[in-house]
Coordinates of C-alpha atoms in Angstrom, one line a residue:
Chain A
X1 CA 98.8 91.8 96.6
X2 CA 99.9 95.3 95.7
X3 CA 99.5 97.8 98.5
X4 CA 98.0 100.2 96.1
X5 CA 94.8 98.2 95.6
X6 CA 92.9 100.1 98.3
X7 CA 92.8 103.8 99.1
X8 CA 93.8 105.2 102.5
X9 CA 91.1 106.1 105.0
X10 CA 92.5 109.2 106.5
X11 CA 89.9 111.6 105.0
X12 CA 86.4 110.9 106.2
X13 CA 84.8 112.9 103.3
X14 CA 86.8 110.9 100.8
X15 CA 85.7 107.6 102.4
X16 CA 82.1 108.7 102.4
X17 CA 81.8 110.7 99.2
X18 CA 84.9 109.7 97.1
X19 CA 85.1 107.0 94.5
X20 CA 88.3 105.4 95.6
X21 CA 87.6 102.0 97.2
X22 CA 89.1 102.1 100.7
X23 CA 87.6 99.2 102.7
X24 CA 87.9 99.0 106.4
X25 CA 89.0 95.5 107.6
X26 CA 88.6 94.4 111.2
X27 CA 91.4 93.2 113.4
X28 CA 91.2 89.8 111.7
X29 CA 91.6 91.4 108.3
X30 CA 87.9 90.8 107.4
X31 CA 84.9 92.9 106.3
X32 CA 81.3 91.7 106.3
X33 CA 79.4 91.2 103.1
X34 CA 75.7 90.8 102.4
X35 CA 74.7 88.8 99.4
X36 CA 71.3 89.3 97.6
X37 CA 69.7 87.6 94.7
X38 CA 69.7 89.7 91.5
X39 CA 66.4 88.3 90.3
X40 CA 64.3 88.6 93.5
X41 CA 66.2 91.0 95.7
X42 CA 66.1 88.4 98.5
X43 CA 68.9 88.5 101.0
X44 CA 70.6 85.1 100.5
X45 CA 73.4 85.1 103.1
X46 CA 75.9 87.2 105.1
X47 CA 79.5 86.3 105.1
X48 CA 83.0 87.7 105.2
X49 CA 85.8 88.8 102.8
X50 CA 89.5 89.4 103.2
X51 CA 91.5 91.5 100.8
X52 CA 92.3 88.4 98.6
X53 CA 88.6 87.4 98.4
X54 CA 87.7 91.0 97.2
X55 CA 90.5 90.8 94.6
X56 CA 89.4 87.4 93.3
X57 CA 85.7 88.5 93.2
X58 CA 86.6 91.5 91.2
X59 CA 88.9 89.6 88.8
X60 CA 86.6 86.6 88.2
X61 CA 83.1 88.0 88.6
X62 CA 82.3 85.0 90.9
X63 CA 81.8 85.4 94.6
X64 CA 84.7 84.6 96.8
X65 CA 84.6 84.8 100.6
X66 CA 86.9 84.0 103.5
X67 CA 85.7 81.0 105.5
X68 CA 86.2 81.7 109.2
X69 CA 85.6 78.1 110.1
X70 CA 88.2 76.8 107.6
X71 CA 90.4 80.0 107.8
X72 CA 90.9 80.0 104.0
X73 CA 89.6 81.6 100.8
X74 CA 86.2 80.2 99.9
X75 CA 85.2 80.2 96.2
X76 CA 81.5 79.6 96.7
X77 CA 80.3 76.8 94.4
X78 CA 83.8 75.3 93.8
X79 CA 82.7 72.0 95.3
X80 CA 78.9 72.2 94.8
X81 CA 78.8 73.8 91.4
X82 CA 76.5 76.4 93.0
X83 CA 78.5 79.4 92.0
X84 CA 77.4 83.0 92.5
X85 CA 77.8 85.2 89.4
X86 CA 78.2 88.8 90.5
X87 CA 75.9 91.4 89.0
X88 CA 76.8 94.2 91.3
X89 CA 79.3 94.7 94.0
X90 CA 79.0 97.7 96.4
X91 CA 80.3 99.3 99.5
X92 CA 78.6 101.4 102.1
X93 CA 79.0 105.0 103.3
X94 CA 81.9 104.3 105.7
X95 CA 83.2 101.5 103.6
X96 CA 83.1 98.9 106.4
X97 CA 80.6 96.7 104.8
X98 CA 80.1 95.2 101.3
X99 CA 77.1 94.2 99.2
X100 CA 77.1 91.5 96.5
X101 CA 74.1 91.1 94.1
X102 CA 74.4 87.7 92.4
X103 CA 72.8 85.1 90.2
X104 CA 72.8 82.0 92.4
X105 CA 73.5 79.0 90.3
X106 CA 71.4 76.0 91.4
X107 CA 68.9 78.2 93.1
X108 CA 69.9 77.3 96.7
X109 CA 72.3 79.4 98.6
X110 CA 72.1 77.9 102.0
X111 CA 74.0 74.7 103.0
X112 CA 70.9 73.6 105.0
X113 CA 69.0 73.4 101.7
X114 CA 67.0 76.7 101.7
X115 CA 67.1 79.3 98.9
X116 CA 68.1 81.9 101.5
X117 CA 70.0 81.3 104.8
X118 CA 67.3 83.5 106.5
X119 CA 64.5 81.0 106.8
X120 CA 63.3 81.7 110.4
X121 CA 61.6 84.8 111.8
X122 CA 62.0 86.2 115.3
X123 CA 58.6 87.4 116.8
X124 CA 58.2 91.2 117.3
X125 CA 56.2 93.0 119.9
X126 CA 56.4 90.3 122.6
X127 CA 57.7 90.4 126.1
X128 CA 61.1 88.9 126.4
X129 CA 61.0 87.0 129.6
X130 CA 62.0 83.6 128.4
X131 CA 63.5 81.7 125.5
X132 CA 62.6 83.3 122.2
X133 CA 60.8 80.9 119.9
X134 CA 60.9 81.6 116.1
X135 CA 58.6 80.7 113.3
X136 CA 59.4 79.5 109.7
X137 CA 59.8 82.6 107.5
X138 CA 57.0 83.4 105.1
X139 CA 59.2 83.1 102.0
Chain B
X1 CA 68.6 90.7 131.1
X2 CA 67.5 87.1 132.0
X3 CA 70.0 84.5 130.9
X4 CA 67.1 82.5 129.6
X5 CA 66.4 84.8 126.6
X6 CA 68.6 82.9 124.2
X7 CA 69.0 79.2 123.7
X8 CA 72.3 77.4 124.0
X9 CA 74.3 76.5 120.9
X10 CA 75.7 73.1 121.8
X11 CA 73.6 71.2 119.3
X12 CA 74.4 72.1 115.6
X13 CA 71.1 70.6 114.4
X14 CA 69.1 72.6 116.9
X15 CA 70.9 75.8 115.9
X16 CA 70.3 75.2 112.2
X17 CA 66.9 73.6 112.2
X18 CA 65.4 74.3 115.6
X19 CA 63.1 77.3 116.4
X20 CA 64.8 78.4 119.6
X21 CA 66.6 81.7 119.0
X22 CA 70.3 81.1 119.9
X23 CA 72.3 83.9 118.4
X24 CA 76.1 83.8 118.3
X25 CA 77.8 86.9 119.5
X26 CA 81.4 87.7 118.7
X27 CA 84.0 88.4 121.3
X28 CA 82.7 92.0 121.7
X29 CA 79.2 90.7 122.3
X30 CA 78.0 91.8 118.9
X31 CA 76.2 90.1 115.9
X32 CA 76.0 91.7 112.4
X33 CA 72.5 92.7 111.1
X34 CA 71.5 93.5 107.6
X35 CA 68.5 95.9 107.1
X36 CA 66.3 96.0 104.0
X37 CA 63.4 98.1 103.0
X38 CA 60.0 96.3 103.2
X39 CA 58.6 98.2 100.3
X40 CA 61.4 97.8 97.8
X41 CA 63.6 95.0 99.1
X42 CA 66.6 97.3 98.8
X43 CA 69.5 96.7 101.3
X44 CA 69.6 99.9 103.4
X45 CA 72.5 99.3 105.8
X46 CA 74.6 96.8 107.7
X47 CA 75.1 97.4 111.4
X48 CA 75.5 95.5 114.7
X49 CA 73.4 94.5 117.6
X50 CA 74.2 93.3 121.1
X51 CA 71.8 91.4 123.3
X52 CA 70.1 94.5 124.6
X53 CA 69.5 95.9 121.1
X54 CA 67.9 92.6 120.1
X55 CA 65.6 92.7 123.2
X56 CA 64.6 96.3 122.6
X57 CA 63.9 95.7 118.9
X58 CA 61.7 92.7 119.8
X59 CA 59.8 94.6 122.5
X60 CA 59.3 97.9 120.7
X61 CA 59.1 96.9 117.0
X62 CA 61.6 99.6 116.2
X63 CA 65.1 98.9 115.1
X64 CA 67.7 99.3 117.8
X65 CA 71.4 98.7 117.1
X66 CA 74.7 98.9 119.0
X67 CA 76.8 101.8 117.9
X68 CA 80.4 100.7 117.8
X69 CA 81.7 104.3 117.5
X70 CA 79.7 105.5 120.5
X71 CA 79.8 102.2 122.3
X72 CA 76.1 102.4 123.3
X73 CA 72.6 101.4 122.4
X74 CA 71.4 103.2 119.3
X75 CA 67.7 103.6 118.8
X76 CA 67.7 104.6 115.1
X77 CA 65.7 107.7 114.6
X78 CA 65.7 108.8 118.2
X79 CA 67.4 112.1 117.2
X80 CA 66.4 112.4 113.5
X81 CA 62.9 111.0 113.7
X82 CA 63.8 108.6 111.0
X83 CA 62.8 105.5 112.8
X84 CA 62.7 102.0 111.3
X85 CA 59.5 100.1 111.9
X86 CA 60.2 96.4 111.9
X87 CA 58.1 94.3 109.6
X88 CA 60.2 91.1 109.9
X89 CA 63.2 90.0 111.9
X90 CA 65.2 86.9 111.0
X91 CA 68.3 84.9 111.7
X92 CA 70.4 82.8 109.4
X93 CA 71.2 79.1 109.3
X94 CA 74.0 79.2 111.9
X95 CA 72.5 82.1 113.8
X96 CA 75.5 84.3 113.6
X97 CA 73.8 87.0 111.5
X98 CA 70.4 88.8 111.6
X99 CA 68.1 90.4 109.0
X100 CA 65.7 93.3 109.6
X101 CA 63.0 94.2 107.1
X102 CA 61.8 97.7 107.9
X103 CA 59.7 100.6 106.9
X104 CA 62.2 103.5 106.9
X105 CA 60.5 106.7 108.2
X106 CA 61.6 109.7 106.2
X107 CA 62.8 107.6 103.3
X108 CA 66.5 108.1 103.9
X109 CA 68.4 105.5 105.8
X110 CA 72.0 106.8 105.3
X111 CA 73.5 109.6 107.3
X112 CA 75.2 110.9 104.1
X113 CA 71.7 111.5 102.6
X114 CA 71.1 108.5 100.4
X115 CA 68.1 106.2 100.7
X116 CA 70.6 103.3 101.1
X117 CA 74.1 103.3 102.5
X118 CA 75.2 101.3 99.4
X119 CA 75.4 104.0 96.8
X120 CA 78.7 103.1 95.1
X121 CA 79.6 100.1 92.9
X122 CA 82.9 98.4 92.7
X123 CA 83.9 97.4 89.1
X124 CA 83.8 93.7 88.2
X125 CA 86.0 91.9 85.7
X126 CA 88.9 94.3 85.8
X127 CA 92.5 93.7 86.5
X128 CA 93.4 94.8 90.1
X129 CA 96.8 96.3 89.7
X130 CA 96.1 99.7 91.1
X131 CA 93.7 101.7 93.2
X132 CA 90.1 100.6 92.6
X133 CA 87.8 103.3 91.4
X134 CA 84.1 103.0 92.0
X135 CA 81.1 104.4 90.2
X136 CA 77.8 105.8 91.5
X137 CA 75.4 102.9 91.9
X138 CA 72.5 102.7 89.5
X139 CA 69.7 103.0 92.1

């Protein structure tokens, strides 16, 4: 990959207000990415990208991640057919996080079988003096 | 903090399908969290929590994070008044990511002055043979 793909991060104002993409990777070369559904706005999953996953996502318009468990590029849907077609791809103010807005082919994002990976809610307003019990999420 | 707050993660089926909250922290004791707006569904920010931030968020119903730059608990809004009132708090299938659905007091989440931190879009479908130039996001 050419070294010129990403901008440098020396100028904080450029990183926050400029239009040159200058992502911050962690010490494993990864950056977190949040993926939402274009049709519903629902948060589908949270995963990770490396530089190559970013490049492949931009070039193909299909979501590519870096699988930490398999330690390799992960073209989501390549084995299941449940591709994610990218409608929008964004970065945040300090460019240390990414957002993908996608059309989820097949309708189910999560490997457990739910439309979204976030299918359990943690109770709010309770004392925390023992194991926290969750509830199935409302949607 | 009592050691009994979080479940153990030895059983994959329990982690994925059980209702005991058993978050996975990274080697810094942190877990990523995505925050969305309850009213619009918009992704506002991505940040991090440690165990104490999780406990404070549950007990108070206001978003608490862990600031990596300041290396301390961050009660969002404590200095600006722009608190985040938690409507829903979720974890994902493998419990290594969190989701907060909030009412953003003051309407602006991002320190740069935008409603959302994700105010720039990365172009899709282009060749990646040079610095990537972004565009202002549509919303």
